[in-house]
Amino acid sequence: MSFDLVLFGGTGDLAWRKLMPALFQAFRHGTLPADGRILGIARDDLTNEQYRELIQQRFADVELAKRPTAEEFGRFAQLLQFQRLDLSRPADYGRLKDRLAQRRADVVLMYLATAPSLFTTVCEQLAAAGLNTPNTRIVLEKPLGHDLASNREINETVRRVFSEQQVFRIDHYLGKPSVQNLFALRFGNALFEPLWRRENIANIQVTIAEDLGVEKRGAFYDSTGALRDMVQNHALQLVCALAMEPPISSDADAIRDEKLKVLRSMRPWTPESMAQHAVRGQYGPGSVGGEPVPGYRQEPGVAPDSCTETFVALRTEIANWRWAGVPFYIRTGKRLAARDAHIAVNFRPAPHAIFKAPMGAANRLVIHLQPRDGLQLHLLAQGQENRRHMQSLSPVHLDLDFDKRFGSERVGAYERLLLDVIDGRLNLFVRSDEQEAAWRWVEPLLDAWQGNDAGLRPYAAGSWGPSAASAMIARDGFCWSEEQ
């Protein structure tokens, strides 16, 4: 199958940091269709050779395992071409159409790695130039809009130009191997699904922690914040994967129908619940890795009186028969104590204790997302030190490390998702009604927090966030994973 991947924003940060390394890995693994072309699009005035040299230079900043050798890049570079295009000029789209017509590839992929504010312009210009053909697919990066209204506006424009089956709204967390194995764990095995309900599960925690600050993205982040940047998309998609009912098949719409039901079942926010179950914070000066780091308001591009949250902790419930009364905790933030994304499914203790066990000990399933991928099942067992005390139990765990188990077979998130776009598989992409439901759920928080610092709690860089987040979960008698 032949394909043309048209990469709008082809010289941008996302292109060289994520997309090009992922495409190269697919090329290295032999899974990228051989008859393909990657056409970088930007306002720069570059030749094909200059573009290849630029990408080769950028690969020097990619993690070592994903860097090509000179020989490998020489072969990969034959796929790379460049075209100068001003997104606001209709004539430039006409030239793009002429270039694509020279090959007439089986599939044309338009990847919009640009600012979301440009999505509607690009889609309208593609339609005006006749580039919205039936064999065209369009990929939209997050964030898709700034709020519910802007999200709807983008989706309505896209729907006028492309059918829903042609639109791939990407959330790279859904491409992570651990998330894929969450679906497999639940729906491909008979072990856990009978236990996956309120009678057996005490609470579920989703943590997406970053030890980095805003780096060079201060201006962007200051108009976005943690709620938009991480909760509305990544965290809620993880909640959907955890809470959804088994779909009737592995068909894309069957899966997305069940995720939509979860989003619609999440308890809506009220002033009372926001006061008790929503914590926002902003990092101040602190220490990371033994080195002093500045506070958020001292970062380049950030307003000195900024009210933007860099930390969010939420408690919510899903109002249906499976999950009634089970709290779901979501936590994300920058400049925290570690880079650690994981899901903790905490089971209820045995109903009748006949053994002695550590206080509060119970079974727990931990799904690690980053920096490592894997599963840990925490159990209670009789250890060697308890051989004379047969009634005492100690914590143990079973550990599945995906890197050790699958090694070179591993496929990265963007690699998997890009191959799915080429093949036309929508299972791991977000439908427009899902996005709107997610925006609708977070919008009361956005409105309440907009432009004011009421309840904005400071925390030291290098910590686990404001103490209010621990107090919030402690009111239910629970604690975060690192506090156990």
mmCIF file of N, CA and C in Angstrom, residues 197-254:
data_model
loop_
_atom_site.group_PDB
_atom_site.id
_atom_site.type_symbol
_atom_site.label_atom_id
_atom_site.label_comp_id
_atom_site.label_asym_id
_atom_site.label_seq_id
_atom_site.Cartn_x
_atom_site.Cartn_y
_atom_site.Cartn_z
ATOM 1 N N ARG A 197 -15.394 -4.411 40.041
ATOM 2 C CA ARG A 197 -16.666 -3.771 40.379
ATOM 3 C C ARG A 197 -16.653 -3.311 41.836
ATOM 4 N N ARG A 198 -17.708 -2.615 42.192
ATOM 5 C CA ARG A 198 -17.801 -1.956 43.493
ATOM 6 C C ARG A 198 -17.696 -2.920 44.672
ATOM 7 N N GLU A 199 -18.159 -4.148 44.514
ATOM 8 C CA GLU A 199 -18.124 -5.092 45.637
ATOM 9 C C GLU A 199 -16.695 -5.463 46.035
ATOM 10 N N ASN A 200 -15.744 -5.323 45.115
ATOM 11 C CA ASN A 200 -14.378 -5.783 45.367
ATOM 12 C C ASN A 200 -13.332 -4.674 45.364
ATOM 13 N N ILE A 201 -13.636 -3.542 44.762
ATOM 14 C CA ILE A 201 -12.655 -2.469 44.619
ATOM 15 C C ILE A 201 -13.007 -1.319 45.546
ATOM 16 N N ALA A 202 -12.027 -0.902 46.345
ATOM 17 C CA ALA A 202 -12.247 0.184 47.312
ATOM 18 C C ALA A 202 -12.100 1.548 46.657
ATOM 19 N N ASN A 203 -11.079 1.713 45.813
ATOM 20 C CA ASN A 203 -10.858 2.984 45.120
ATOM 21 C C ASN A 203 -9.883 2.768 43.977
ATOM 22 N N ILE A 204 -9.863 3.699 43.055
ATOM 23 C CA ILE A 204 -8.938 3.666 41.919
ATOM 24 C C ILE A 204 -8.255 5.019 41.837
ATOM 25 N N GLN A 205 -6.929 4.993 41.666
ATOM 26 C CA GLN A 205 -6.141 6.225 41.598
ATOM 27 C C GLN A 205 -5.408 6.300 40.256
ATOM 28 N N VAL A 206 -5.479 7.462 39.630
ATOM 29 C CA VAL A 206 -4.742 7.726 38.392
ATOM 30 C C VAL A 206 -3.762 8.862 38.693
ATOM 31 N N THR A 207 -2.469 8.574 38.572
ATOM 32 C CA THR A 207 -1.430 9.571 38.822
ATOM 33 C C THR A 207 -0.604 9.781 37.563
ATOM 34 N N ILE A 208 -0.464 11.033 37.143
ATOM 35 C CA ILE A 208 0.431 11.388 36.035
ATOM 36 C C ILE A 208 1.330 12.505 36.561
ATOM 37 N N ALA A 209 2.490 12.129 37.059
ATOM 38 C CA ALA A 209 3.397 13.080 37.709
ATOM 39 C C ALA A 209 4.613 13.338 36.823
ATOM 40 N N GLU A 210 5.020 14.590 36.756
ATOM 41 C CA GLU A 210 6.197 14.988 36.006
ATOM 42 C C GLU A 210 7.164 15.714 36.939
ATOM 43 N N ASP A 211 8.451 15.395 36.814
ATOM 44 C CA ASP A 211 9.422 16.124 37.631
ATOM 45 C C ASP A 211 9.939 17.371 36.933
ATOM 46 N N LEU A 212 9.659 17.514 35.644
ATOM 47 C CA LEU A 212 10.063 18.701 34.901
ATOM 48 C C LEU A 212 9.101 19.856 35.159
ATOM 49 N N GLY A 213 9.594 21.074 34.917
ATOM 50 C CA GLY A 213 8.720 22.242 34.945
ATOM 51 C C GLY A 213 8.127 22.475 33.572
ATOM 52 N N VAL A 214 7.849 23.722 33.246
ATOM 53 C CA VAL A 214 7.255 24.025 31.942
ATOM 54 C C VAL A 214 8.311 24.182 30.862
ATOM 55 N N GLU A 215 9.597 24.110 31.244
ATOM 56 C CA GLU A 215 10.710 24.207 30.303
ATOM 57 C C GLU A 215 10.577 25.459 29.441
ATOM 58 N N LYS A 216 10.572 25.284 28.101
ATOM 59 C CA LYS A 216 10.491 26.434 27.197
ATOM 60 C C LYS A 216 9.058 26.711 26.753
ATOM 61 N N ARG A 217 8.088 26.075 27.411
ATOM 62 C CA ARG A 217 6.691 26.195 27.005
ATOM 63 C C ARG A 217 5.906 27.087 27.951
ATOM 64 N N GLY A 218 6.583 28.009 28.629
ATOM 65 C CA GLY A 218 5.927 28.818 29.641
ATOM 66 C C GLY A 218 4.732 29.595 29.123
ATOM 67 N N ALA A 219 4.899 30.258 27.973
ATOM 68 C CA ALA A 219 3.814 31.076 27.425
ATOM 69 C C ALA A 219 2.619 30.209 27.055
ATOM 70 N N PHE A 220 2.879 29.048 26.420
ATOM 71 C CA PHE A 220 1.777 28.140 26.074
ATOM 72 C C PHE A 220 1.101 27.616 27.331
ATOM 73 N N TYR A 221 1.914 27.140 28.273
ATOM 74 C CA TYR A 221 1.342 26.504 29.453
ATOM 75 C C TYR A 221 0.548 27.492 30.294
ATOM 76 N N ASP A 222 0.982 28.741 30.317
ATOM 77 C CA ASP A 222 0.305 29.723 31.165
ATOM 78 C C ASP A 222 -1.117 30.001 30.692
ATOM 79 N N SER A 223 -1.401 29.723 29.418
ATOM 80 C CA SER A 223 -2.766 29.884 28.918
ATOM 81 C C SER A 223 -3.516 28.556 28.879
ATOM 82 N N THR A 224 -2.886 27.517 29.408
ATOM 83 C CA THR A 224 -3.479 26.175 29.331
ATOM 84 C C THR A 224 -3.731 25.604 30.716
ATOM 85 N N GLY A 225 -2.672 25.300 31.466
ATOM 86 C CA GLY A 225 -2.819 24.757 32.798
ATOM 87 C C GLY A 225 -2.976 23.247 32.804
ATOM 88 N N ALA A 226 -2.813 22.665 33.990
ATOM 89 C CA ALA A 226 -2.811 21.211 34.127
ATOM 90 C C ALA A 226 -4.150 20.580 33.811
ATOM 91 N N LEU A 227 -5.244 21.269 34.120
ATOM 92 C CA LEU A 227 -6.571 20.698 33.881
ATOM 93 C C LEU A 227 -6.803 20.469 32.387
ATOM 94 N N ARG A 228 -6.478 21.477 31.576
ATOM 95 C CA ARG A 228 -6.623 21.326 30.126
ATOM 96 C C ARG A 228 -5.547 20.419 29.542
ATOM 97 N N ASP A 229 -4.334 20.560 30.044
ATOM 98 C CA ASP A 229 -3.194 19.884 29.428
ATOM 99 C C ASP A 229 -3.208 18.381 29.672
ATOM 100 N N MET A 230 -3.675 17.940 30.840
ATOM 101 C CA MET A 230 -3.562 16.531 31.191
ATOM 102 C C MET A 230 -4.876 15.861 31.586
ATOM 103 N N VAL A 231 -5.750 16.561 32.300
ATOM 104 C CA VAL A 231 -6.942 15.901 32.838
ATOM 105 C C VAL A 231 -7.991 15.696 31.759
ATOM 106 N N GLN A 232 -8.306 16.751 31.014
ATOM 107 C CA GLN A 232 -9.401 16.684 30.036
ATOM 108 C C GLN A 232 -9.176 15.594 29.003
ATOM 109 N N ASN A 233 -7.948 15.249 28.732
ATOM 110 C CA ASN A 233 -7.672 14.259 27.691
ATOM 111 C C ASN A 233 -7.080 12.982 28.287
ATOM 112 N N HIS A 234 -5.775 13.018 28.648
ATOM 113 C CA HIS A 234 -5.089 11.794 29.072
ATOM 114 C C HIS A 234 -5.775 11.121 30.257
ATOM 115 N N ALA A 235 -5.954 11.870 31.346
ATOM 116 C CA ALA A 235 -6.473 11.254 32.574
ATOM 117 C C ALA A 235 -7.878 10.703 32.384
ATOM 118 N N LEU A 236 -8.746 11.462 31.704
ATOM 119 C CA LEU A 236 -10.114 10.981 31.521
ATOM 120 C C LEU A 236 -10.170 9.787 30.583
ATOM 121 N N GLN A 237 -9.269 9.714 29.612
ATOM 122 C CA GLN A 237 -9.229 8.529 28.756
ATOM 123 C C GLN A 237 -8.818 7.297 29.557
ATOM 124 N N LEU A 238 -7.909 7.471 30.513
ATOM 125 C CA LEU A 238 -7.531 6.356 31.376
ATOM 126 C C LEU A 238 -8.700 5.931 32.266
ATOM 127 N N VAL A 239 -9.427 6.902 32.786
ATOM 128 C CA VAL A 239 -10.613 6.572 33.586
ATOM 129 C C VAL A 239 -11.615 5.777 32.756
ATOM 130 N N CYS A 240 -11.787 6.172 31.507
ATOM 131 C CA CYS A 240 -12.714 5.444 30.628
ATOM 132 C C CYS A 240 -12.266 4.000 30.435
ATOM 133 N N ALA A 241 -10.968 3.797 30.186
ATOM 134 C CA ALA A 241 -10.455 2.444 29.994
ATOM 135 C C ALA A 241 -10.654 1.592 31.238
ATOM 136 N N LEU A 242 -10.530 2.213 32.415
ATOM 137 C CA LEU A 242 -10.693 1.497 33.675
ATOM 138 C C LEU A 242 -12.149 1.167 33.978
ATOM 139 N N ALA A 243 -13.055 2.061 33.639
ATOM 140 C CA ALA A 243 -14.432 1.964 34.126
ATOM 141 C C ALA A 243 -15.432 1.459 33.101
ATOM 142 N N MET A 244 -15.069 1.417 31.828
ATOM 143 C CA MET A 244 -16.035 1.064 30.789
ATOM 144 C C MET A 244 -16.535 -0.375 30.934
ATOM 145 N N GLU A 245 -17.731 -0.599 30.429
ATOM 146 C CA GLU A 245 -18.277 -1.951 30.343
ATOM 147 C C GLU A 245 -17.610 -2.697 29.191
ATOM 148 N N PRO A 246 -17.579 -4.024 29.222
ATOM 149 C CA PRO A 246 -17.016 -4.770 28.101
ATOM 150 C C PRO A 246 -17.761 -4.447 26.808
ATOM 151 N N PRO A 247 -17.037 -4.031 25.752
ATOM 152 C CA PRO A 247 -17.706 -3.753 24.485
ATOM 153 C C PRO A 247 -18.154 -5.052 23.812
ATOM 154 N N ILE A 248 -19.099 -4.961 22.914
ATOM 155 C CA ILE A 248 -19.626 -6.169 22.268
ATOM 156 C C ILE A 248 -18.616 -6.755 21.279
ATOM 157 N N SER A 249 -17.622 -5.945 20.864
ATOM 158 C CA SER A 249 -16.581 -6.424 19.956
ATOM 159 C C SER A 249 -15.395 -5.483 20.071
ATOM 160 N N SER A 250 -14.348 -5.766 19.309
ATOM 161 C CA SER A 250 -13.192 -4.873 19.290
ATOM 162 C C SER A 250 -13.329 -3.791 18.223
ATOM 163 N N ASP A 251 -14.502 -3.656 17.651
ATOM 164 C CA ASP A 251 -14.770 -2.600 16.672
ATOM 165 C C ASP A 251 -14.610 -1.230 17.325
ATOM 166 N N ALA A 252 -14.102 -0.273 16.557
ATOM 167 C CA ALA A 252 -13.797 1.049 17.109
ATOM 168 C C ALA A 252 -15.007 1.693 17.763
ATOM 169 N N ASP A 253 -16.138 1.700 17.091
ATOM 170 C CA ASP A 253 -17.306 2.373 17.654
ATOM 171 C C ASP A 253 -17.868 1.629 18.859
ATOM 172 N N ALA A 254 -17.719 0.306 18.907
ATOM 173 C CA ALA A 254 -18.178 -0.445 20.078
ATOM 174 C C ALA A 254 -17.381 -0.022 21.313
#
